[in-house]
């Protein structure tokens, strides 16, 4: 009987040959795929191997046990590494040291674990000292291993090791780690071993294979670590992908002044400028740059001190960018003059940089327009649509650091990630100020408006993560001293306490005291060019949800092709109008209501005139009154008494009216078209205001396209009645003005019954707009206002993948929408259909709307460019699938 083949879990790279390739990110993770590809390109990469993401997932499925054959494959590939490097793990003469690093499909900078210098013990350090003649370097590497292994693998608080290190520096009266002697570090290693045993109850392991196995387990385990889980949630990365684990020969940048390490980007990740953007440290290990432990030097220092290595690095970065046709993030080490590449992956960048890089690469003929469009994350455009500091304002600059992530942020100072999260939960805007950030700060960084660090460079954890999030960040601001315990930071003699306001300018690196005024950016330059490309490929229309002329202007600048939802009730809450609304509600009969509505009509008409002027030539969908009437009445005792005094209505009558309008479940109560059915005079007034505004502007030769929308239809007879009222009123107005305005009457599909009976309703509708906020609410049986209390638990426990009020539930709500589209278009083949819920600005939801054949999506003004890009990408993906299916038939 044939022996069952063992699955391949381990892929080797080294010596110019690799088992894997660059397109195997699903299996090898981004880091492993990059190492394999560089190896195949004959770029100098220290030999190693990658354990696949499948190995990680099988490990967890088997209750944290390796799948059959995996450990044997590790040992087999370790022997290949030993042969390639001419060294051996644990050897007493020529020992091999390795690093063990995570590597998921998607870049998660600093979120998972790394252990360096694995293979050191009391035997191998003596061999290494003899081999290198550098005792200080060897003990420095050993103390780093004990720190990393102790904190990452065994869970010892890293601060215990850091405290011992600081005490040693204080005792020796030195400031930097590099100032400690070999003897100092040897003594420190002894102290670290004591700390290790005191906290684990066992000696530091001397068997290199035991070290390796435990480190692999720790890297796998870090996939479900708190910071990694939180990062995935923030970035919509699935939990079931798993991480690869990369075991690679160590090369050392801390062997002296002819060695160094660095991190770089093939173009500027903040601006997109075409120049090599990198930082380095001489006589240091890579973690010192990435973790922001030491503020790095500009790459020009490497050119001065190690010109041969720099020249080779320059040629390699050019070769890699040309090969990948994208901006890359690279890591390198120079060991005694010889350059090694440790990583390449697609680099994280700001939205501004992403646009510039995409446009430049099209000009350079590296990529085409379609590739450029598909490469930009629609959500990233949000970064460019937020305010920046008003250049005319007077600001007090107190310090300047590195412009790590552009934009502007204003907020109260907080000094811990936990405080940032707590403050944000209360609705406060905060700036997170840290000596340096660590992966544990991810939640606070997300909650903060901006991030300020005293240490770290442009490639530090704070900088990379902030750019990925689109957060304003100023890093390496050496002028500030952070006192986390006493809750303040200082700049020279100035003390800035927690709770005081500061402003950050991430574009210049400036830190300002107080709240600087912010201004809204405009679509110009690269943004404008890119969005023109987007519109060349987009099929889905993009409108905006706007209730004022100002919102309409903003949306039109951002490329909105009309208004998909104008909520008339928002116009009622202005102080000079609310009294007329309340008078209407308090009226005892129809005549009393009509009298009050006469006061409201000119106000509504003036609003519509302003909006129509801004949107001339474009459709404007106006939803008639939707919320229940009780929302317009006061409920607090003092407010009731104030209203009683101003209207001369007795307090008791007001309270009785409130009581009469009270509902157990107002969202399913007397609202929407039900108001129009019971109080037709309200809808009649609104239609009159819409049509009078349209007629007056039409007489001025301004093209107006009003679309009158009846909300919350559940039965065809509701729409039939409301349509008759609307058409009758509109015809009367046009006859009076002696002019014709082309208008349409449609409805919102926001109740499950409306979707299911969309064929019946279509007989009386010119268009449908899916109100997915209410459709989600009514189909799920969730209260939008209350679900926030428990929905996060549903997402955390994996019951729901996303918040259904943010990203459309395609399997449930989406099916109702498809039913509505299919049934409606069976009756009216070319009926116009769109969506006007908040989902209209969510890229995943936009793609779904494209797939089911909607004509447009509508979203808030600042989401319009995001929806435009998502619509173009949907169109390109669909074409790509069709082309693929044709070639495979």
Short mmCIF file of N, CA and C in Angstrom, two decimals, residues 415-477:
data_model
loop_
_atom_site.label_atom_id
_atom_site.label_comp_id
_atom_site.label_asym_id
_atom_site.label_seq_id
_atom_site.Cartn_x
_atom_site.Cartn_y
_atom_site.Cartn_z
N UNK A 415 -1.57 60.61 27.49
CA UNK A 415 -0.22 60.05 27.48
C UNK A 415 -0.18 58.52 27.47
N UNK A 416 -1.35 57.88 27.46
CA UNK A 416 -1.38 56.42 27.32
C UNK A 416 -2.46 56.04 26.32
N UNK A 417 -2.26 54.88 25.69
CA UNK A 417 -3.24 54.39 24.72
C UNK A 417 -4.59 54.13 25.39
N UNK A 418 -4.55 53.63 26.63
CA UNK A 418 -5.80 53.33 27.34
C UNK A 418 -6.60 54.60 27.57
N UNK A 419 -5.90 55.70 27.97
CA UNK A 419 -6.59 56.97 28.19
C UNK A 419 -7.17 57.51 26.89
N UNK A 420 -6.46 57.29 25.79
CA UNK A 420 -6.95 57.74 24.49
C UNK A 420 -8.25 57.03 24.14
N UNK A 421 -8.29 55.72 24.36
CA UNK A 421 -9.50 54.95 24.05
C UNK A 421 -10.67 55.38 24.94
N UNK A 422 -10.36 55.58 26.24
CA UNK A 422 -11.44 55.99 27.18
C UNK A 422 -12.01 57.35 26.78
N UNK A 423 -11.12 58.29 26.46
CA UNK A 423 -11.56 59.65 26.10
C UNK A 423 -12.38 59.62 24.81
N UNK A 424 -11.93 58.84 23.83
CA UNK A 424 -12.63 58.76 22.55
C UNK A 424 -14.03 58.17 22.74
N UNK A 425 -14.16 57.21 23.66
CA UNK A 425 -15.47 56.62 23.95
C UNK A 425 -16.45 57.66 24.48
N UNK A 426 -15.88 58.71 25.14
CA UNK A 426 -16.74 59.80 25.66
C UNK A 426 -16.98 60.88 24.61
N UNK A 427 -16.41 60.68 23.41
CA UNK A 427 -16.60 61.67 22.36
C UNK A 427 -15.57 62.77 22.35
N UNK A 428 -14.51 62.63 23.17
CA UNK A 428 -13.47 63.67 23.22
C UNK A 428 -12.43 63.44 22.13
N UNK A 429 -11.91 64.53 21.58
CA UNK A 429 -10.84 64.45 20.59
C UNK A 429 -9.51 64.61 21.30
N UNK A 430 -8.60 63.64 21.06
CA UNK A 430 -7.34 63.64 21.81
C UNK A 430 -6.15 63.45 20.88
N UNK A 431 -4.99 63.88 21.36
CA UNK A 431 -3.70 63.62 20.71
C UNK A 431 -2.94 62.68 21.64
N UNK A 432 -2.49 61.55 21.11
CA UNK A 432 -1.71 60.60 21.90
C UNK A 432 -0.24 61.01 21.86
N UNK A 433 0.31 61.32 23.03
CA UNK A 433 1.71 61.74 23.14
C UNK A 433 2.48 60.65 23.86
N UNK A 434 3.52 60.11 23.21
CA UNK A 434 4.30 59.02 23.77
C UNK A 434 5.79 59.27 23.55
N UNK A 435 6.62 58.69 24.42
CA UNK A 435 8.06 58.73 24.16
C UNK A 435 8.30 58.00 22.84
N UNK A 436 7.69 56.83 22.70
CA UNK A 436 7.67 56.10 21.45
C UNK A 436 6.47 55.17 21.53
N UNK A 437 5.87 54.85 20.40
CA UNK A 437 4.74 53.93 20.44
C UNK A 437 5.24 52.50 20.30
N UNK A 438 4.42 51.58 20.77
CA UNK A 438 4.71 50.16 20.60
C UNK A 438 3.44 49.53 20.04
N UNK A 439 3.53 48.29 19.55
CA UNK A 439 2.34 47.65 19.00
C UNK A 439 1.15 47.59 19.96
N UNK A 440 1.43 47.59 21.27
CA UNK A 440 0.33 47.56 22.25
C UNK A 440 -0.51 48.84 22.21
N UNK A 441 0.01 49.90 21.60
CA UNK A 441 -0.69 51.18 21.58
C UNK A 441 -1.69 51.28 20.43
N UNK A 442 -1.88 50.21 19.67
CA UNK A 442 -2.67 50.27 18.44
C UNK A 442 -4.08 50.82 18.67
N UNK A 443 -4.73 50.40 19.77
CA UNK A 443 -6.09 50.87 20.05
C UNK A 443 -6.14 52.36 20.29
N UNK A 444 -5.19 52.86 21.09
CA UNK A 444 -5.13 54.29 21.38
C UNK A 444 -4.77 55.11 20.16
N UNK A 445 -3.91 54.56 19.31
CA UNK A 445 -3.54 55.27 18.08
C UNK A 445 -4.75 55.42 17.18
N UNK A 446 -5.56 54.38 17.12
CA UNK A 446 -6.77 54.43 16.30
C UNK A 446 -7.79 55.42 16.87
N UNK A 447 -7.86 55.49 18.20
CA UNK A 447 -8.83 56.37 18.85
C UNK A 447 -8.44 57.85 18.77
N UNK A 448 -7.13 58.11 18.71
CA UNK A 448 -6.63 59.49 18.74
C UNK A 448 -6.81 60.18 17.39
N UNK A 449 -6.86 61.52 17.45
CA UNK A 449 -6.90 62.31 16.22
C UNK A 449 -5.53 62.35 15.56
N UNK A 450 -4.48 62.30 16.40
CA UNK A 450 -3.12 62.35 15.89
C UNK A 450 -2.16 61.79 16.92
N UNK A 451 -0.90 61.57 16.50
CA UNK A 451 0.10 60.93 17.36
C UNK A 451 1.38 61.76 17.36
N UNK A 452 1.95 61.96 18.54
CA UNK A 452 3.21 62.69 18.71
C UNK A 452 4.16 61.82 19.51
N UNK A 453 5.38 61.58 18.97
CA UNK A 453 6.36 60.80 19.72
C UNK A 453 7.66 61.58 19.87
N UNK A 454 8.34 61.33 20.98
CA UNK A 454 9.62 61.99 21.25
C UNK A 454 10.76 61.32 20.50
N UNK A 455 10.63 60.01 20.29
CA UNK A 455 11.69 59.27 19.62
C UNK A 455 11.15 58.57 18.38
N UNK A 456 12.09 58.04 17.58
CA UNK A 456 11.69 57.29 16.39
C UNK A 456 11.80 58.14 15.14
N UNK A 457 11.95 57.46 14.01
CA UNK A 457 12.11 58.15 12.74
C UNK A 457 10.92 58.00 11.83
N UNK A 458 11.15 58.27 10.55
CA UNK A 458 10.08 58.20 9.56
C UNK A 458 9.67 56.77 9.25
N UNK A 459 10.45 55.82 9.71
CA UNK A 459 10.09 54.41 9.50
C UNK A 459 9.83 53.69 10.82
N UNK A 460 9.64 54.45 11.88
CA UNK A 460 9.35 53.87 13.19
C UNK A 460 7.94 53.30 13.20
N UNK A 461 7.62 52.56 14.25
CA UNK A 461 6.29 51.97 14.41
C UNK A 461 5.21 53.03 14.30
N UNK A 462 5.37 54.13 15.02
CA UNK A 462 4.35 55.19 15.02
C UNK A 462 4.11 55.72 13.62
N UNK A 463 5.20 55.96 12.88
CA UNK A 463 5.10 56.54 11.54
C UNK A 463 4.40 55.59 10.57
N UNK A 464 4.82 54.34 10.57
CA UNK A 464 4.27 53.36 9.62
C UNK A 464 2.80 53.10 9.90
N UNK A 465 2.46 52.89 11.16
CA UNK A 465 1.07 52.58 11.52
C UNK A 465 0.18 53.80 11.28
N UNK A 466 0.66 54.99 11.65
CA UNK A 466 -0.15 56.21 11.45
C UNK A 466 -0.44 56.43 9.97
N UNK A 467 0.57 56.24 9.13
CA UNK A 467 0.34 56.42 7.69
C UNK A 467 -0.69 55.42 7.17
N UNK A 468 -0.59 54.18 7.66
CA UNK A 468 -1.56 53.17 7.24
C UNK A 468 -2.98 53.52 7.66
N UNK A 469 -3.11 54.15 8.83
CA UNK A 469 -4.43 54.51 9.36
C UNK A 469 -4.93 55.84 8.78
N UNK A 470 -4.01 56.61 8.17
CA UNK A 470 -4.39 57.94 7.73
C UNK A 470 -4.42 58.94 8.85
N UNK A 471 -3.68 58.64 9.93
CA UNK A 471 -3.63 59.55 11.09
C UNK A 471 -2.47 60.51 10.93
N UNK A 472 -2.70 61.75 11.32
CA UNK A 472 -1.62 62.73 11.39
C UNK A 472 -0.61 62.27 12.45
N UNK A 473 0.69 62.36 12.13
CA UNK A 473 1.71 61.93 13.09
C UNK A 473 2.97 62.78 12.97
N UNK A 474 3.48 63.21 14.12
CA UNK A 474 4.79 63.87 14.22
C UNK A 474 5.65 62.96 15.08
N UNK A 475 6.75 62.47 14.51
CA UNK A 475 7.61 61.52 15.22
C UNK A 475 8.98 62.14 15.49
N UNK A 476 9.74 61.49 16.39
CA UNK A 476 11.11 61.91 16.65
C UNK A 476 11.23 63.36 17.07
N UNK A 477 10.27 63.84 17.85
CA UNK A 477 10.30 65.24 18.31
C UNK A 477 11.14 65.31 19.59
#
